[in-house]
mmCIF file of C-alpha atoms and ligand atoms in Angstrom:
data_model
loop_
_atom_site.group_PDB
_atom_site.id
_atom_site.type_symbol
_atom_site.label_atom_id
_atom_site.label_comp_id
_atom_site.label_asym_id
_atom_site.label_seq_id
_atom_site.Cartn_x
_atom_site.Cartn_y
_atom_site.Cartn_z
ATOM 1 C CA MET A 1 112.283 79.630 92.267
ATOM 2 C CA MET A 2 110.527 81.703 94.923
ATOM 3 C CA PRO A 3 109.441 85.248 94.033
ATOM 4 C CA GLU A 4 111.647 86.850 96.703
ATOM 5 C CA ASN A 5 114.733 85.521 94.886
ATOM 6 C CA PHE A 6 113.528 86.962 91.647
ATOM 7 C CA VAL A 7 115.180 90.212 90.645
ATOM 8 C CA TYR A 8 113.866 92.588 88.014
ATOM 9 C CA VAL A 9 115.975 95.302 86.511
ATOM 10 C CA ILE A 10 113.590 97.946 85.210
ATOM 11 C CA GLY A 11 113.978 101.273 83.498
ATOM 12 C CA TYR A 12 112.971 103.509 80.639
ATOM 13 C CA TYR A 13 115.020 103.746 77.488
ATOM 14 C CA LYS A 14 117.511 106.437 76.718
ATOM 15 C CA THR A 15 115.908 109.865 76.146
ATOM 16 C CA ASP A 16 112.527 108.579 77.391
ATOM 17 C CA LEU A 17 111.587 110.544 80.493
ATOM 18 C CA HIS A 18 108.094 109.131 81.115
ATOM 19 C CA ASP A 19 108.121 107.223 84.391
ATOM 20 C CA ILE A 20 104.556 106.923 85.721
ATOM 21 C CA GLY A 21 103.906 103.527 84.090
ATOM 22 C CA LYS A 22 107.276 102.166 85.209
ATOM 23 C CA ASN A 23 106.563 103.208 88.790
ATOM 24 C CA LEU A 24 103.213 101.373 88.717
ATOM 25 C CA VAL A 25 104.869 98.260 87.294
ATOM 26 C CA LYS A 26 107.511 98.431 90.012
ATOM 27 C CA LEU A 27 104.847 98.707 92.742
ATOM 28 C CA MET A 28 102.871 95.762 91.381
ATOM 29 C CA PHE A 29 105.968 93.577 91.123
ATOM 30 C CA GLU A 30 107.111 94.492 94.632
ATOM 31 C CA GLY A 31 103.600 93.692 95.861
ATOM 32 C CA LYS A 32 104.187 90.128 94.647
ATOM 33 C CA GLY A 33 107.421 89.885 96.632
ATOM 34 C CA ILE A 34 109.739 90.496 93.706
ATOM 35 C CA LYS A 35 112.878 92.568 94.307
ATOM 36 C CA VAL A 36 113.103 95.389 91.754
ATOM 37 C CA ILE A 37 116.235 97.336 90.817
ATOM 38 C CA ASP A 38 114.899 100.607 89.420
ATOM 39 C CA LEU A 39 117.356 102.209 86.986
ATOM 40 C CA GLY A 40 115.016 105.169 86.464
ATOM 41 C CA THR A 41 114.630 106.962 83.146
ATOM 42 C CA ASP A 42 117.007 107.734 80.270
ATOM 43 C CA VAL A 43 118.766 104.358 80.617
ATOM 44 C CA ALA A 44 121.208 103.107 77.948
ATOM 45 C CA PRO A 45 120.735 99.501 76.689
ATOM 46 C CA GLN A 46 124.190 98.516 77.974
ATOM 47 C CA ASP A 47 123.223 99.689 81.483
ATOM 48 C CA PHE A 48 120.250 97.292 81.635
ATOM 49 C CA VAL A 49 122.565 94.391 80.845
ATOM 50 C CA ASP A 50 125.428 95.527 83.120
ATOM 51 C CA SER A 51 123.002 95.931 86.021
ATOM 52 C CA ALA A 52 121.414 92.537 85.364
ATOM 53 C CA ILE A 53 124.888 90.934 85.520
ATOM 54 C CA GLU A 54 125.850 92.884 88.651
ATOM 55 C CA GLU A 55 122.586 92.073 90.467
ATOM 56 C CA ASN A 56 122.362 88.514 89.144
ATOM 57 C CA ALA A 57 118.862 89.386 87.900
ATOM 58 C CA ASP A 58 116.471 86.826 86.499
ATOM 59 C CA VAL A 59 114.570 89.335 84.388
ATOM 60 C CA ILE A 60 115.235 92.632 82.617
ATOM 61 C CA ALA A 61 112.016 94.658 82.271
ATOM 62 C CA CYS A 62 112.124 97.510 79.771
ATOM 63 C CA SER A 63 109.627 100.294 79.325
ATOM 64 C CA ALA A 64 109.150 102.785 76.473
ATOM 65 C CA LEU A 65 106.418 105.357 75.920
ATOM 66 C CA LEU A 66 107.764 106.931 72.746
ATOM 67 C CA THR A 67 107.844 105.353 69.301
ATOM 68 C CA THR A 68 111.317 106.892 68.968
ATOM 69 C CA THR A 69 112.707 105.103 72.047
ATOM 70 C CA MET A 70 110.919 101.792 71.477
ATOM 71 C CA PRO A 71 113.324 100.431 68.769
ATOM 72 C CA ILE A 72 116.258 100.696 71.184
ATOM 73 C CA MET A 73 114.777 97.731 73.075
ATOM 74 C CA GLU A 74 116.181 95.390 70.467
ATOM 75 C CA ASP A 75 119.674 96.477 71.551
ATOM 76 C CA VAL A 76 119.103 95.053 75.040
ATOM 77 C CA VAL A 77 118.327 91.646 73.516
ATOM 78 C CA LYS A 78 121.440 91.888 71.298
ATOM 79 C CA ILE A 79 123.761 93.041 74.106
ATOM 80 C CA ALA A 80 122.432 90.367 76.498
ATOM 81 C CA THR A 81 123.207 87.773 73.813
ATOM 82 C CA GLU A 82 126.703 89.206 73.203
ATOM 83 C CA LYS A 83 127.450 89.183 76.950
ATOM 84 C CA GLY A 84 126.419 85.526 77.149
ATOM 85 C CA ILE A 85 123.530 85.979 79.607
ATOM 86 C CA ARG A 86 120.598 85.548 77.229
ATOM 87 C CA ASP A 87 119.888 81.981 78.390
ATOM 88 C CA LYS A 88 119.845 83.091 82.051
ATOM 89 C CA VAL A 89 117.848 86.331 81.799
ATOM 90 C CA LYS A 90 114.276 86.751 80.589
ATOM 91 C CA ILE A 91 113.476 90.046 78.861
ATOM 92 C CA MET A 92 110.057 91.646 79.400
ATOM 93 C CA ILE A 93 108.873 94.721 77.523
ATOM 94 C CA GLY A 94 105.973 97.093 78.077
ATOM 95 C CA GLY A 95 104.657 100.599 77.505
ATOM 96 C CA ALA A 96 101.873 102.124 75.417
ATOM 97 C CA PRO A 97 103.424 101.717 71.904
ATOM 98 C CA LEU A 98 104.567 98.101 72.465
ATOM 99 C CA THR A 99 102.795 94.980 71.165
ATOM 100 C CA GLN A 100 103.163 91.209 71.333
ATOM 101 C CA SER A 101 104.191 91.142 67.674
ATOM 102 C CA TYR A 102 106.985 93.637 68.371
ATOM 103 C CA CYS A 103 108.086 91.475 71.311
ATOM 104 C CA ASP A 104 108.243 88.438 69.001
ATOM 105 C CA LYS A 105 110.067 90.440 66.324
ATOM 106 C CA ILE A 106 112.938 91.548 68.572
ATOM 107 C CA GLY A 107 113.207 88.184 70.357
ATOM 108 C CA ALA A 108 112.135 89.353 73.832
ATOM 109 C CA ASP A 109 110.420 86.827 76.120
ATOM 110 C CA TYR A 110 107.370 88.630 77.506
ATOM 111 C CA PHE A 111 105.113 91.546 76.620
ATOM 112 C CA ALA A 112 102.397 92.906 78.938
ATOM 113 C CA ALA A 113 100.008 95.762 78.195
ATOM 114 C CA ASP A 114 99.592 96.721 81.852
ATOM 115 C CA ALA A 115 101.255 96.407 85.238
ATOM 116 C CA ALA A 116 98.812 93.810 86.585
ATOM 117 C CA THR A 117 99.344 91.448 83.634
ATOM 118 C CA GLY A 118 103.092 92.078 83.840
ATOM 119 C CA SER A 119 103.216 91.048 87.480
ATOM 120 C CA ASP A 120 101.186 87.897 86.728
ATOM 121 C CA LEU A 121 103.692 87.001 84.001
ATOM 122 C CA ALA A 122 106.492 87.693 86.451
ATOM 123 C CA LEU A 123 105.065 85.193 88.907
ATOM 124 C CA GLU A 124 104.626 82.673 86.100
ATOM 125 C CA ALA A 125 108.296 83.156 85.204
ATOM 126 C CA CYS A 126 109.218 82.661 88.887
ATOM 127 C CA GLN A 127 107.559 79.299 88.920
ATOM 128 C CA LYS A 128 109.426 78.064 85.826
HETATM 129 C C1 LIG B 1 102.159 112.033 81.243
HETATM 130 C C2 LIG B 1 102.772 112.181 79.862
HETATM 131 C C3 LIG B 1 103.924 112.961 79.750
HETATM 132 C C4 LIG B 1 104.628 113.592 80.938
HETATM 133 C C5 LIG B 1 105.515 112.512 81.615
HETATM 134 C C6 LIG B 1 105.577 112.683 83.119
HETATM 135 C C7 LIG B 1 106.212 111.507 83.779
HETATM 136 N N1 LIG B 1 106.930 111.783 84.870
HETATM 137 O O1 LIG B 1 106.102 110.354 83.339
HETATM 138 C C8 LIG B 1 105.457 114.729 80.248
HETATM 139 C C9 LIG B 1 104.622 115.982 80.199
HETATM 140 C C10 LIG B 1 106.815 115.028 80.878
HETATM 141 C C11 LIG B 1 105.583 114.168 78.838
HETATM 142 C C12 LIG B 1 106.549 114.563 77.941
HETATM 143 C C13 LIG B 1 106.585 114.167 76.614
HETATM 144 N N2 LIG B 1 105.669 113.410 75.971
HETATM 145 CO CO1 LIG B 1 104.280 112.413 76.902
HETATM 146 N N3 LIG B 1 102.680 111.661 77.521
HETATM 147 C C14 LIG B 1 102.164 111.562 78.711
HETATM 148 C C15 LIG B 1 100.809 110.845 78.628
HETATM 149 C C16 LIG B 1 99.721 111.924 78.653
HETATM 150 C C17 LIG B 1 100.500 109.840 79.701
HETATM 151 C C18 LIG B 1 101.577 108.793 79.956
HETATM 152 C C19 LIG B 1 101.293 108.112 81.271
HETATM 153 O O2 LIG B 1 101.922 108.388 82.283
HETATM 154 N N4 LIG B 1 100.265 107.242 81.297
HETATM 155 C C20 LIG B 1 99.801 106.582 82.508
HETATM 156 C C21 LIG B 1 100.630 105.320 82.754
HETATM 157 C C22 LIG B 1 100.095 104.627 84.016
HETATM 158 O O3 LIG B 1 100.441 104.461 81.653
HETATM 159 P P1 LIG B 1 101.667 103.851 80.791
HETATM 160 O O4 LIG B 1 102.844 104.709 80.893
HETATM 161 O O5 LIG B 1 101.151 103.475 79.458
HETATM 162 O O6 LIG B 1 102.034 102.516 81.602
HETATM 163 C C23 LIG B 1 101.158 101.413 81.691
HETATM 164 C C24 LIG B 1 101.366 100.387 80.564
HETATM 165 O O7 LIG B 1 101.852 100.928 79.363
HETATM 166 C C25 LIG B 1 102.263 99.366 81.173
HETATM 167 N N5 LIG B 1 103.714 99.504 81.121
HETATM 168 C C26 LIG B 1 104.476 100.597 80.986
HETATM 169 N N6 LIG B 1 105.761 100.266 81.038
HETATM 170 C C27 LIG B 1 105.840 98.945 81.225
HETATM 171 C C28 LIG B 1 106.922 98.089 81.348
HETATM 172 C C29 LIG B 1 106.695 96.731 81.552
HETATM 173 C C30 LIG B 1 107.861 95.818 81.705
HETATM 174 C C31 LIG B 1 105.370 96.230 81.610
HETATM 175 C C32 LIG B 1 105.137 94.786 81.833
HETATM 176 C C33 LIG B 1 104.286 97.087 81.464
HETATM 177 C C34 LIG B 1 104.528 98.425 81.278
HETATM 178 O O8 LIG B 1 101.892 99.350 82.532
HETATM 179 C C35 LIG B 1 101.553 100.678 82.951
HETATM 180 C C36 LIG B 1 100.456 100.582 83.983
HETATM 181 O O9 LIG B 1 99.428 99.719 83.590
HETATM 182 C C37 LIG B 1 100.937 110.145 77.233
HETATM 183 C C38 LIG B 1 99.622 109.870 76.519
HETATM 184 C C39 LIG B 1 99.063 108.494 76.773
HETATM 185 N N7 LIG B 1 97.786 108.396 76.639
HETATM 186 O O10 LIG B 1 99.809 107.542 77.050
HETATM 187 C C40 LIG B 1 101.856 111.103 76.483
HETATM 188 C C41 LIG B 1 102.719 110.575 75.356
HETATM 189 C C42 LIG B 1 103.360 109.252 75.733
HETATM 190 N N8 LIG B 1 103.754 111.602 75.270
HETATM 191 C C43 LIG B 1 104.108 111.864 74.035
HETATM 192 C C44 LIG B 1 105.078 112.811 73.659
HETATM 193 C C45 LIG B 1 105.225 113.062 72.181
HETATM 194 C C46 LIG B 1 105.852 113.502 74.604
HETATM 195 C C47 LIG B 1 106.935 114.544 74.333
HETATM 196 C C48 LIG B 1 107.881 114.217 73.181
HETATM 197 C C49 LIG B 1 106.221 115.883 74.136
HETATM 198 C C50 LIG B 1 107.125 117.031 73.719
HETATM 199 N N9 LIG B 1 106.956 117.406 72.472
HETATM 200 O O11 LIG B 1 107.944 117.473 74.479
HETATM 201 C C51 LIG B 1 107.668 114.608 75.673
HETATM 202 C C52 LIG B 1 108.837 113.631 75.718
HETATM 203 C C53 LIG B 1 109.637 113.677 76.992
HETATM 204 C C54 LIG B 1 110.676 112.592 76.990
HETATM 205 N N10 LIG B 1 111.876 112.873 76.493
HETATM 206 O O12 LIG B 1 110.399 111.482 77.407
HETATM 207 C C55 LIG B 1 103.335 111.018 73.044
HETATM 208 C C56 LIG B 1 104.164 109.900 72.430
HETATM 209 C C57 LIG B 1 103.856 109.745 70.963
HETATM 210 C C58 LIG B 1 104.710 108.741 70.305
HETATM 211 N N11 LIG B 1 104.129 108.123 69.300
HETATM 212 O O13 LIG B 1 105.840 108.496 70.604
HETATM 213 C C59 LIG B 1 102.105 110.570 73.893
HETATM 214 C C60 LIG B 1 101.508 109.210 73.466
HETATM 215 C C61 LIG B 1 101.048 111.695 73.754
HETATM 216 C C62 LIG B 1 100.507 111.816 72.327
HETATM 217 N N12 LIG B 1 99.364 111.239 72.042
HETATM 218 O O14 LIG B 1 101.116 112.444 71.490
HETATM 219 N N13 LIG B 1 104.598 113.255 78.583
#
């Protein structure tokens, strides 16, 4: 699949208003030719999944900067599974409190500590 067909839905979790990191991630992804649907901040888990269905997205990218908003990420994985799109959509997580072990724990597909690594992983996913 070519990068220009690859759609990311990105946003920050509900009640999380930090958006500087997300904006950098968005810029890096767009720089690689990836279309990004930016849901902004304060996004409910259901909205990530609804938007991914609506936009026929290949990846949902979730960001959290607060330890209080981070656990909500698991809900996106659960809702994507319930809606039957889990085999079609990859889920990427990032943000200062996140780790690879947390990614593994909640059953997400990718974790990246920074925007550059995230965009490299995005390209890797495009080529799969
Ligand atoms: C700037 C900032 C703010 C600004 C946000 C402005 C804005 N428009 O974003 C303001 C002042 C509004 C703010 C408010 C608050 N903040 Co604040 N904030 C910060 C600060 C200083 C920097 C965050 C930042 O922008 N970093 C720069 C960007 C570029 O880095 P980044 O976000 O980490 O993103 C990079 C990576 O993480 C990664 N990444 C991020 N997302 C994603 C997603 C994907 C998919 C991928 C692949 C990668 C990725 O790529 C990015 C670029 O490389 C941090 C401290 C810190 N050192 O992180 C505290 C910090 C995050 N804030 C904190 C807190 C507590 C708050 C408040 C609760 C404070 C208060 N009592 O009101 C509020 C909460 C507001 C809310 N409801 O969200 C705490 C969180 C602690 C915790 N354990 O949860 C921190 C860690 C400060 C601290 N040490 O206490 N904050």
